[in-house]
XYZ file of C-alpha atoms in Angstrom:
721
model
C 0.002 0.018 0.021
C 1.314 3.437 -0.927
C 2.496 5.616 1.929
C 0.568 8.837 2.641
C 3.802 10.784 3.067
C 7.427 10.592 1.942
C 10.601 11.181 3.935
C 13.501 12.638 2.019
C 17.099 13.121 3.190
C 18.610 16.530 2.548
C 21.537 16.307 0.105
C 25.100 17.474 0.461
C 25.696 15.904 3.852
C 29.086 14.366 3.008
C 30.442 17.806 2.153
C 28.816 19.295 5.236
C 30.281 16.650 7.523
C 33.772 17.320 6.123
C 33.217 21.058 6.782
C 31.993 20.343 10.345
C 34.960 18.102 11.147
C 37.456 20.763 10.009
C 35.673 23.408 12.084
C 35.718 21.110 15.082
C 39.460 20.538 14.711
C 39.893 24.301 14.411
C 37.932 24.871 17.650
C 40.086 22.296 19.422
C 43.258 23.998 18.267
C 41.922 27.402 19.417
C 41.216 25.982 22.883
C 44.553 24.207 23.049
C 46.333 27.425 22.222
C 44.371 29.322 24.887
C 45.190 26.694 27.524
C 48.934 26.450 26.704
C 49.850 30.073 26.025
C 48.529 31.852 29.146
C 50.557 35.071 29.467
C 51.973 36.377 32.721
C 50.319 39.772 32.189
C 46.605 39.927 31.548
C 46.046 36.389 32.793
C 42.447 36.987 33.984
C 41.375 38.447 30.645
C 43.077 35.623 28.781
C 41.311 32.937 30.894
C 38.026 34.823 30.356
C 38.623 34.507 26.611
C 39.245 30.782 27.084
C 35.999 30.374 29.000
C 34.043 32.317 26.394
C 35.550 30.310 23.479
C 35.034 27.014 25.348
C 31.324 27.913 25.651
C 31.088 28.940 21.986
C 32.704 25.646 20.974
C 30.399 23.615 23.160
C 27.297 25.473 21.831
C 28.464 24.949 18.233
C 28.632 21.159 18.909
C 25.110 21.357 20.283
C 23.854 23.036 17.059
C 25.344 20.242 14.932
C 22.659 17.824 16.157
C 20.106 19.398 13.768
C 22.508 19.781 10.818
C 24.152 16.398 10.689
C 21.432 14.518 8.733
C 18.228 16.569 8.355
C 15.157 15.248 6.547
C 12.140 16.745 4.772
C 8.552 15.441 4.722
C 6.121 15.511 1.795
C 2.420 14.721 2.226
C 0.260 13.088 -0.516
C -3.197 14.462 0.095
C -4.421 12.965 -3.235
C -3.707 9.491 -1.844
C -5.549 10.461 1.326
C -8.611 11.464 -0.721
C -8.502 8.244 -2.718
C -8.208 6.052 0.337
C -10.566 7.824 2.741
C -12.799 10.113 0.714
C -15.007 11.977 3.195
C -14.471 9.363 5.945
C -12.179 11.716 7.810
C -11.896 12.397 11.543
C -13.427 15.388 13.263
C -11.045 18.274 14.139
C -11.279 20.759 16.969
C -9.507 24.069 16.305
C -8.388 26.224 19.241
C -7.602 29.939 18.991
C -6.479 31.914 22.044
C -6.680 35.695 22.557
C -6.209 37.709 25.691
C -6.497 41.437 25.164
C -8.722 43.318 22.657
C -6.340 46.257 22.761
C -3.103 44.404 22.001
C -4.850 41.839 19.780
C -7.541 43.751 17.778
C -10.717 41.690 17.480
C -11.037 42.440 13.757
C -7.630 40.776 13.262
C -8.696 37.815 15.395
C -11.934 37.400 13.394
C -9.998 37.213 10.112
C -8.052 34.289 11.627
C -11.297 32.649 12.762
C -12.923 32.994 9.355
C -9.843 31.496 7.645
C -10.062 28.443 9.933
C -13.791 27.996 9.369
C -13.202 27.991 5.598
C -10.851 24.997 5.419
C -11.227 22.622 2.490
C -12.720 20.024 4.822
C -16.203 18.691 5.589
C -17.698 21.542 7.652
C -19.722 19.192 9.835
C -16.395 17.798 11.074
C -14.898 21.176 11.949
C -15.309 22.798 15.349
C -13.715 26.195 15.978
C -13.229 27.420 19.583
C -12.123 30.911 20.577
C -10.693 31.293 24.076
C -10.926 34.894 25.247
C -8.748 35.220 28.319
C -9.701 38.852 28.588
C -13.359 37.848 29.038
C -14.289 40.870 26.898
C -17.770 41.563 25.589
C -15.982 43.331 22.694
C -14.389 40.067 21.533
C -17.697 38.215 21.979
C -19.413 40.842 19.871
C -16.755 40.461 17.152
C -17.247 36.700 17.079
C -20.986 37.156 16.810
C -20.463 39.438 13.820
C -18.043 36.841 12.284
C -20.583 34.058 12.720
C -23.009 35.998 10.535
C -20.487 36.954 7.911
C -19.300 33.355 7.666
C -22.598 32.444 5.954
C -21.431 34.578 2.990
C -17.649 34.009 3.269
C -17.539 30.192 3.307
C -19.593 29.602 0.123
C -17.570 32.363 -1.594
C -14.327 30.576 -0.722
C -15.621 27.246 -1.942
C -17.029 28.528 -5.243
C -13.800 30.330 -6.281
C -11.359 28.185 -4.399
C -9.573 31.223 -3.131
C -6.320 31.412 -1.176
C -5.706 32.643 1.428
C -9.082 32.325 3.151
C -8.514 35.183 5.558
C -10.575 38.096 4.186
C -8.058 40.565 5.678
C -5.275 38.948 3.656
C -7.268 38.031 0.546
C -9.013 41.285 -0.454
C -5.975 43.635 -0.368
C -3.989 41.371 -2.713
C -6.759 39.983 -4.973
C -7.536 41.339 -8.436
C -11.047 42.194 -9.441
C -12.622 39.310 -11.349
C -13.231 39.892 -15.054
C -16.467 37.914 -15.130
C -19.389 40.263 -14.336
C -21.200 37.779 -12.075
C -18.015 36.922 -10.192
C -17.217 40.621 -9.836
C -20.665 41.341 -8.449
C -20.290 38.646 -5.782
C -16.692 39.676 -5.082
C -17.846 43.275 -4.550
C -20.768 42.188 -2.370
C -18.640 39.963 -0.063
C -15.843 42.583 0.075
C -18.373 45.228 1.065
C -19.922 43.044 3.765
C -16.459 42.321 5.174
C -15.467 45.961 5.242
C -18.771 46.939 6.908
C -18.319 44.200 9.535
C -14.736 45.287 10.242
C -15.774 48.936 10.552
C -18.546 47.988 13.023
C -16.152 45.901 15.102
C -13.371 48.530 15.126
C -15.908 51.257 15.983
C -17.311 49.386 18.943
C -13.820 48.451 20.176
C -12.846 52.135 20.039
C -15.940 53.101 21.996
C -15.382 50.246 24.467
C -19.089 49.489 24.710
C -21.648 47.315 22.861
C -24.897 49.242 22.305
C -28.032 47.920 24.080
C -29.902 47.464 20.786
C -27.280 44.970 19.649
C -27.211 43.001 22.884
C -30.836 41.822 22.380
C -29.725 39.840 19.279
C -27.968 37.069 21.181
C -28.454 35.646 24.677
C -24.709 35.496 25.181
C -24.458 39.242 25.770
C -26.357 38.764 29.043
C -23.238 37.059 30.486
C -21.770 40.537 30.988
C -24.852 41.981 32.756
C -23.388 41.166 36.182
C -20.233 43.240 35.657
C -16.764 41.808 36.219
C -13.472 42.547 34.517
C -10.714 40.694 32.703
C -9.278 39.320 35.958
C -12.494 38.648 37.833
C -15.467 37.066 36.028
C -17.529 33.863 35.831
C -17.005 31.161 33.221
C -18.632 31.882 29.865
C -19.326 29.309 27.161
C -21.496 30.265 24.212
C -22.142 28.124 21.124
C -22.731 30.686 18.417
C -23.062 28.087 15.632
C -24.079 24.538 16.413
C -22.830 22.395 13.523
C -25.249 19.602 14.492
C -28.239 21.878 14.065
C -29.843 21.406 10.639
C -30.769 25.051 10.627
C -27.112 26.194 11.017
C -26.402 26.639 7.340
C -24.792 29.181 5.061
C -26.667 31.218 2.433
C -26.463 28.233 0.028
C -27.895 25.749 2.544
C -24.572 24.067 3.393
C -23.743 23.040 6.954
C -21.575 25.448 8.922
C -18.700 24.499 11.258
C -19.453 24.649 14.954
C -18.278 27.959 16.469
C -17.805 28.359 20.243
C -16.787 31.296 22.459
C -15.154 30.494 25.800
C -13.907 32.731 28.611
C -12.741 30.550 31.515
C -13.454 31.800 35.030
C -10.967 34.235 36.485
C -10.699 35.132 40.126
C -7.891 37.163 41.782
C -7.176 34.463 44.384
C -6.514 31.766 41.818
C -3.538 31.516 39.488
C -4.793 31.189 35.904
C -1.562 29.790 34.369
C -1.691 32.014 31.324
C -2.026 30.422 27.849
C -1.463 26.906 29.151
C -4.472 27.326 31.478
C -6.608 28.567 28.606
C -5.616 25.633 26.414
C -6.404 23.107 29.108
C -9.800 24.702 29.657
C -10.384 24.406 25.929
C -9.473 20.716 25.969
C -12.125 20.047 28.663
C -14.811 22.301 27.184
C -14.400 20.766 23.716
C -14.656 17.291 25.226
C -18.390 17.800 25.949
C -19.208 19.694 22.757
C -17.285 17.863 20.008
C -14.554 15.662 21.509
C -12.640 15.319 18.211
C -9.616 13.027 18.089
C -7.522 15.776 16.483
C -6.882 19.183 18.091
C -5.292 22.019 16.184
C -4.218 25.194 17.886
C -3.119 28.466 16.315
C -2.344 31.949 17.595
C -5.019 34.579 17.033
C -2.766 36.497 14.600
C -1.734 33.446 12.535
C -4.387 33.001 9.818
C -4.744 29.880 7.674
C -2.876 30.424 4.427
C -3.432 26.939 2.949
C -6.973 25.485 2.931
C -5.562 21.928 2.634
C -3.448 22.034 5.810
C -5.753 19.717 7.708
C -5.701 17.104 4.945
C -1.864 17.333 4.820
C -1.597 16.859 8.556
C -3.924 13.839 8.376
C -1.566 12.220 5.854
C 0.825 11.730 8.783
C -1.714 10.678 11.371
C -3.486 8.210 9.061
C -0.401 6.686 7.507
C -0.688 2.905 8.084
C 3.017 2.368 8.754
C 3.990 5.235 11.021
C 0.836 7.221 11.842
C 0.098 5.468 15.132
C 3.419 6.770 16.573
C 2.789 10.460 15.789
C 1.510 12.689 18.606
C 1.575 15.989 16.756
C 2.332 17.529 13.360
C 4.050 20.927 13.595
C 3.941 23.523 10.832
C 6.433 26.423 10.735
C 5.678 29.927 12.063
C 5.750 32.236 9.071
C 5.212 35.982 8.939
C 3.817 38.073 6.081
C 5.099 41.454 7.263
C 8.843 40.907 7.098
C 10.805 43.575 5.272
C 12.912 42.585 2.282
C 16.128 42.591 4.260
C 14.631 41.349 7.508
C 15.652 44.362 9.577
C 15.046 42.800 12.956
C 16.046 39.200 12.084
C 12.558 37.893 12.778
C 11.903 35.778 9.676
C 12.987 32.559 11.486
C 13.932 31.127 8.049
C 16.940 29.169 9.162
C 15.112 27.841 12.251
C 12.104 26.843 10.075
C 13.975 25.349 7.130
C 17.104 23.940 8.756
C 16.813 23.332 12.482
C 13.259 22.004 12.747
C 13.830 19.529 9.916
C 17.024 18.443 11.656
C 15.105 17.693 14.830
C 12.586 15.657 12.827
C 15.402 13.175 12.159
C 15.771 12.224 15.814
C 12.203 12.164 17.085
C 10.410 15.248 15.856
C 10.382 19.037 16.130
C 9.445 21.044 19.241
C 5.833 22.032 19.801
C 6.039 25.768 19.184
C 2.561 26.695 20.456
C 0.897 27.577 17.127
C 0.210 25.889 13.798
C 0.190 22.464 15.471
C -2.123 19.445 15.055
C -2.312 17.226 18.130
C -3.646 13.750 18.809
C -6.065 14.527 21.655
C -5.090 11.474 23.689
C -1.356 12.269 23.491
C -2.014 15.856 24.565
C -4.027 14.562 27.503
C -1.167 12.519 28.906
C -1.411 9.105 27.233
C 1.827 7.133 26.972
C 2.592 5.569 23.592
C 2.366 1.797 23.323
C 2.949 -0.345 20.267
C -0.527 -1.831 20.349
C -2.208 1.616 20.529
C -5.113 2.053 18.144
C -6.913 5.380 17.590
C -10.682 5.609 17.257
C -10.913 8.070 14.382
C -14.693 8.018 14.460
C -14.845 9.385 17.983
C -16.643 12.635 18.566
C -20.026 13.654 19.880
C -22.580 12.851 17.205
C -25.865 13.226 19.089
C -27.548 16.556 19.497
C -28.283 17.874 22.978
C -29.957 21.078 24.017
C -27.468 23.884 23.628
C -28.156 25.386 27.040
C -27.511 22.087 28.785
C -24.244 21.587 26.853
C -23.096 25.147 27.667
C -23.823 24.738 31.416
C -21.908 21.442 31.477
C -19.000 23.066 29.647
C -18.968 26.048 32.038
C -18.461 23.672 34.972
C -15.251 22.508 33.291
C -13.884 26.062 32.946
C -14.049 27.131 36.575
C -11.088 28.227 38.662
C -11.470 25.320 41.075
C -11.913 22.490 38.583
C -8.199 21.669 38.381
C -7.523 21.746 42.117
C -5.970 18.458 43.329
C -5.957 17.063 39.806
C -3.240 16.100 37.315
C -4.154 18.965 34.976
C -1.071 21.058 34.176
C 1.211 18.270 35.248
C 0.389 14.885 33.684
C -2.664 15.971 31.704
C -2.784 18.740 29.100
C -0.242 21.553 28.711
C 2.254 21.866 31.567
C 2.212 24.780 33.983
C 5.015 26.807 35.548
C 6.969 27.753 32.458
C 6.673 30.787 30.145
C 7.117 28.434 27.143
C 4.457 25.934 28.053
C 4.451 24.650 24.484
C 8.081 23.522 24.431
C 7.953 21.738 27.800
C 4.657 20.063 26.866
C 6.139 18.807 23.569
C 9.216 17.493 25.430
C 7.021 15.586 27.882
C 5.076 14.088 24.968
C 8.322 12.938 23.324
C 9.481 11.435 26.602
C 6.281 9.362 26.788
C 7.322 7.518 23.688
C 5.572 9.538 20.995
C 7.262 11.232 18.053
C 6.290 14.317 16.114
C 6.544 15.362 12.513
C 7.541 18.677 10.873
C 5.693 19.627 7.702
C 6.792 22.636 5.668
C 4.734 22.571 2.429
C 5.558 24.839 -0.541
C 2.545 27.026 0.302
C 2.831 28.151 3.912
C 0.108 26.660 6.111
C -0.084 29.629 8.522
C 0.983 33.217 8.193
C 0.958 35.862 10.894
C 2.306 39.143 12.141
C 5.875 39.371 13.397
C 7.440 42.027 15.585
C 7.917 45.371 13.830
C 10.043 47.245 16.372
C 13.195 46.428 18.195
C 11.274 46.651 21.489
C 8.781 43.999 20.374
C 11.633 41.772 19.168
C 13.519 42.104 22.452
C 10.358 41.354 24.448
C 9.490 38.252 22.363
C 13.011 36.807 22.627
C 13.258 37.589 26.352
C 10.147 35.451 26.881
C 11.448 32.663 24.647
C 14.949 32.601 26.085
C 13.822 32.918 29.692
C 11.308 30.111 29.292
C 13.633 27.743 27.508
C 16.434 28.386 29.976
C 14.056 27.766 32.878
C 13.368 24.341 31.353
C 17.086 23.657 31.124
C 17.539 24.538 34.790
C 14.559 22.481 35.982
C 13.938 18.745 36.382
C 12.737 18.867 32.758
C 16.267 19.568 31.426
C 16.336 17.566 28.210
C 19.599 15.858 29.185
C 18.069 14.643 32.452
C 14.349 14.287 31.742
C 14.977 12.854 28.263
C 17.764 10.482 29.256
C 16.855 6.993 28.093
C 13.598 8.250 26.631
C 14.785 10.199 23.612
C 17.958 10.092 21.551
C 20.949 12.237 22.575
C 20.835 14.346 19.381
C 17.152 15.056 20.094
C 18.061 16.235 23.571
C 20.788 18.431 22.064
C 18.255 19.875 19.600
C 16.049 20.993 22.503
C 19.065 22.523 24.191
C 19.850 24.775 21.202
C 17.008 26.985 22.450
C 17.401 26.091 26.156
C 20.911 27.610 26.017
C 20.009 30.783 24.146
C 20.060 32.761 27.425
C 23.486 31.783 28.774
C 24.994 32.668 25.366
C 24.574 36.260 26.580
C 27.494 36.088 29.042
C 30.344 34.988 26.715
C 28.955 37.252 23.987
C 28.979 40.247 26.340
C 32.557 39.358 27.333
C 33.691 39.034 23.722
C 32.197 42.368 22.585
C 33.830 44.255 25.504
C 37.171 42.802 26.620
C 39.084 42.436 23.299
C 38.124 46.006 22.449
C 39.292 47.321 25.790
C 42.490 45.272 25.338
C 43.055 47.024 22.022
C 42.740 50.471 23.714
C 44.952 49.474 26.632
C 47.613 47.572 24.679
C 46.714 44.099 25.994
C 47.069 41.494 23.217
C 44.550 38.675 23.515
C 45.098 36.745 20.198
C 48.101 35.215 18.466
C 50.506 37.453 16.492
C 49.836 37.746 12.816
C 52.983 35.783 11.907
C 52.228 32.969 14.355
C 50.867 29.687 12.893
C 48.401 29.725 15.805
C 46.454 32.542 14.153
C 45.313 30.117 11.447
C 42.634 28.200 13.450
C 41.225 31.504 14.783
C 40.795 32.886 11.251
C 39.615 29.557 9.804
C 36.906 28.961 12.368
C 35.605 32.514 12.224
C 35.565 32.762 8.413
C 34.208 29.292 7.659
C 31.477 29.457 10.292
C 30.277 32.806 8.943
C 30.456 31.714 5.317
C 28.300 28.677 6.155
C 25.903 30.857 8.195
C 25.526 33.088 5.127
C 24.986 30.023 2.918
C 22.234 28.771 5.239
C 20.553 32.179 5.292
C 20.673 32.615 1.475
C 19.324 29.094 0.769
C 16.590 29.667 3.318
C 15.311 32.777 1.516
C 17.176 35.659 3.140
C 19.139 38.287 1.315
C 22.837 38.985 2.001
C 21.878 42.242 3.682
C 19.200 40.349 5.571
C 21.877 37.973 6.887
C 23.963 40.932 7.985
C 20.965 42.429 9.799
C 20.422 39.038 11.400
C 23.995 38.996 12.709
C 23.436 42.413 14.260
C 20.179 41.268 15.852
C 21.743 38.100 17.253
C 24.287 40.277 19.019
C 21.593 42.717 20.225
C 19.337 39.916 21.482
C 22.219 38.213 23.284
C 23.233 41.352 25.207
C 19.634 42.288 26.062
C 16.880 39.664 25.753
C 19.073 36.740 26.614
C 20.914 38.562 29.366
C 17.604 39.406 31.016
C 16.583 35.766 30.510
C 19.576 34.736 32.678
C 18.933 37.428 35.261
C 15.233 36.627 35.558
C 15.918 32.906 35.983
C 18.452 33.625 38.743
C 15.919 35.880 40.457
C 13.268 33.120 40.262
C 15.689 30.529 41.648
C 16.350 32.865 44.569
C 12.656 33.438 45.110
C 12.873 37.133 44.266
C 10.345 37.082 41.400
C 7.568 34.921 39.906
C 6.807 33.820 36.398
C 4.965 36.391 34.282
C 3.586 36.550 30.760
C 3.327 39.639 28.643
C 1.195 39.649 25.515
C 3.213 40.889 22.525
C 1.401 43.835 20.921
C 0.204 43.221 17.360
C -0.137 46.879 16.307
C 2.176 49.817 15.651
C 1.447 53.451 15.031
C 1.631 54.937 11.557
C 5.076 56.524 12.013
C 6.527 53.280 13.340
C 5.034 51.356 10.459
C 6.522 53.730 7.896
C 9.991 53.531 9.407
C 9.666 49.717 9.525
C 8.826 49.580 5.820
C 11.873 51.771 5.152
C 14.032 49.421 7.264
C 14.966 52.107 9.782
C 15.532 50.746 13.260
C 12.892 51.865 15.781
C 13.921 53.013 19.290
C 12.041 56.063 20.500
C 11.782 55.313 24.231
C 14.197 55.431 27.147
C 14.594 51.711 27.687
C 17.311 50.047 29.803
C 17.894 47.606 26.898
C 18.730 50.563 24.620
C 21.281 51.806 27.171
C 23.083 48.441 26.947
C 23.013 48.462 23.130
C 24.263 52.050 22.890
C 26.944 51.566 25.541
C 28.462 48.588 23.750
C 28.367 50.471 20.413
C 30.055 53.548 21.875
C 32.630 51.505 23.714
C 33.776 49.734 20.564
C 33.898 53.001 18.612
C 36.058 54.706 21.242
C 38.335 51.649 21.607
C 38.866 51.378 17.823
C 39.573 55.054 17.412
C 41.684 55.303 20.554
C 43.622 52.133 19.827
C 44.461 53.070 16.252
C 45.411 56.617 17.322
C 47.819 55.288 19.944
C 49.591 53.022 17.498
C 49.712 55.678 14.774
C 51.185 58.310 17.063
C 53.716 55.895 18.587
C 54.969 54.920 15.127
C 55.274 51.249 16.164
C 54.232 48.286 14.054
C 52.776 46.488 17.031
C 49.272 47.092 15.652
C 49.750 44.834 12.627
C 51.729 42.280 14.503
C 50.089 41.828 17.928
C 46.620 43.318 17.556
C 45.509 42.346 14.058
C 42.544 40.161 15.172
C 41.485 42.612 17.850
C 41.386 45.457 15.281
C 39.342 43.257 12.933
C 36.902 42.237 15.711
C 36.508 45.749 17.038
C 36.144 47.131 13.516
C 33.432 44.641 12.640
C 31.535 45.539 15.790
C 31.734 49.221 14.838
C 30.452 48.525 11.327
C 27.630 46.351 12.532
C 26.571 49.108 14.956
C 26.377 51.849 12.318
C 22.510 52.019 12.635
C 22.961 52.545 16.385
C 25.327 55.483 15.856
C 22.852 56.985 13.357
C 19.988 56.617 15.845
C 22.083 58.347 18.521
C 23.669 61.248 16.600
C 22.227 61.723 13.139
C 18.529 60.935 13.023
C 15.827 63.518 13.985
C 12.691 61.333 13.735
C 10.720 60.037 16.682
C 12.265 56.606 16.367
C 15.790 57.799 17.205
C 17.557 56.882 20.456
C 16.436 59.513 23.019
C 19.111 61.882 24.319
C 18.804 60.633 27.935
C 19.708 57.125 26.680
C 22.706 58.455 24.790
C 23.814 60.441 27.871
C 23.470 57.400 30.133
C 25.315 55.289 27.591
C 28.169 57.774 27.469
C 28.408 57.598 31.240
C 28.501 53.806 31.334
C 31.013 53.742 28.547
C 33.321 56.055 30.468
C 33.059 53.717 33.470
C 33.837 50.716 31.292
C 37.043 52.398 30.152
C 38.359 52.113 33.758
C 37.918 48.302 33.734
C 41.431 46.861 34.181
C 42.701 44.210 31.757
C 44.563 41.910 34.182
């Protein structure tokens, strides 16, 4: 019987392995030189360089786990159709939102509509929106979307449009030439724009008019008051897919559509997104109870209407499907600039690293664009004799009010008390990256996962558009992944004997993002200070020992450029990415280390900040022009500006000293330090522009520049001993 998917090895591995072996030898030679040539003067700085290079070498070895023998998957949905026809399992789709101000409801509704419009039997689709803000504004928006869906879904089917998010489709679509098609296109476009305007208008006003509230019983849930942190559980079935009257304008069945706001009380910890997901698992169990659960972020719309069918090719494959717990799609963004100004495209992670992890047991669960087997998500351990009941799901119709009341009881604050929820069942609690730790636990229970990156992206969303948003996002990711590494769930400990060593190493690529900050901070400060103060920290230019230093640096960067270019980045985009990796390491990742230390000492507790999905007009314009956005007096900007100024002063001061002294020591003893310091100055040119040349609102504020000058002056007094 033909397989439902193919597994293909990535070519060129023999050449890559030769490259990796030579780099490894070079790293060993660098470390040997450091350990055997410790000078009498500047011993502490030299040993610090050894420690930093030892860490960089160790981390490079960790990253090889996903590059040694990566694979790619290819699904055959035509074979799925031939073999199963319409006999496909039901699917529950979860969308989480938390704040109507940071996550505009009109944006969320475009995502919801794209998910309702999948090329899949609508009676087998159930879409759930979890509103952790418990906002009547979000409920109103969903009520509006439920009405518009009656026009949108048949329009999508008739013209087979892509993408099926109206917010993404209409701006990029051409007007149809056929008069009848143009008439319908204009009608649906007008209805969507009117709906969006109504939603945005009511969100701006902050209040739903009384004459609208009488149109649905669900609005009465807000009659008793409450706020986003203190309210009763709310479950409202806006469209019941089992109701014969729930049809679109052409008489076709509509997918089930459910609004949920779990109970919030100040005295109970709500466990952020993980708590919302677990409430959704329970609520859905009494409404639809589908064997497959898909979850997606509220700003990640469906870009490929066949994504469900492609995911099922893996679950339903007769040879391997029973082993697969989840199918992970990449996280793609549609608002990246041509040259990826903030390094947020994730191209190399998506196209290189995730496929590399698939070789050893499967990719991480990244919290969005993921299809889960319900039983695996609920804590079931894999066994070889496991058989899935693909026909499971609630088929009988029950009174909606009774179903809603039963579902509400599963979304209360007290339901999880003294249970295994958040530990053995559902998503795990106590970690800012609940998705990663949950996926690790699933892998350690014997399941594997699959990474699917089809030619047409399955999901597309909105990425950070300012440096502040980028720093915030990576702070959360690095802090969360490092907290896993420091806990009992450390992949090397928790996964020992349960997953393969390269798989554990793959998890640690992200778990060790945060501690990368310390050697990076050392490397961008101490060699430059050594240049200014006449302390040589690298081999002389005529020494044979300079060869491994140059070889490792050049070859690693050439291969990094190759990976970026083959993953879709531009050369300038790669350069911007190098800048942003440095920026993230000395800010986001540094804070990730500090916050984890504070938590270990009991000085702080875990928090979760929703990343804003909107920018003002000026910010958006500068982003499109690829001009870095600062604008506020942030401590992170002080660090960035201080490092930039320090390297500029050290380069100018060091060169001036050698030129005025008339000695040739510069070329002989300080060649690599001049190159390193010079590269840091060049890479920081946008920072200097933001401090001294720019006049727009996105420049670095003068107080930040002043503070940075002060810290830079203090750094100049650091002794190189």
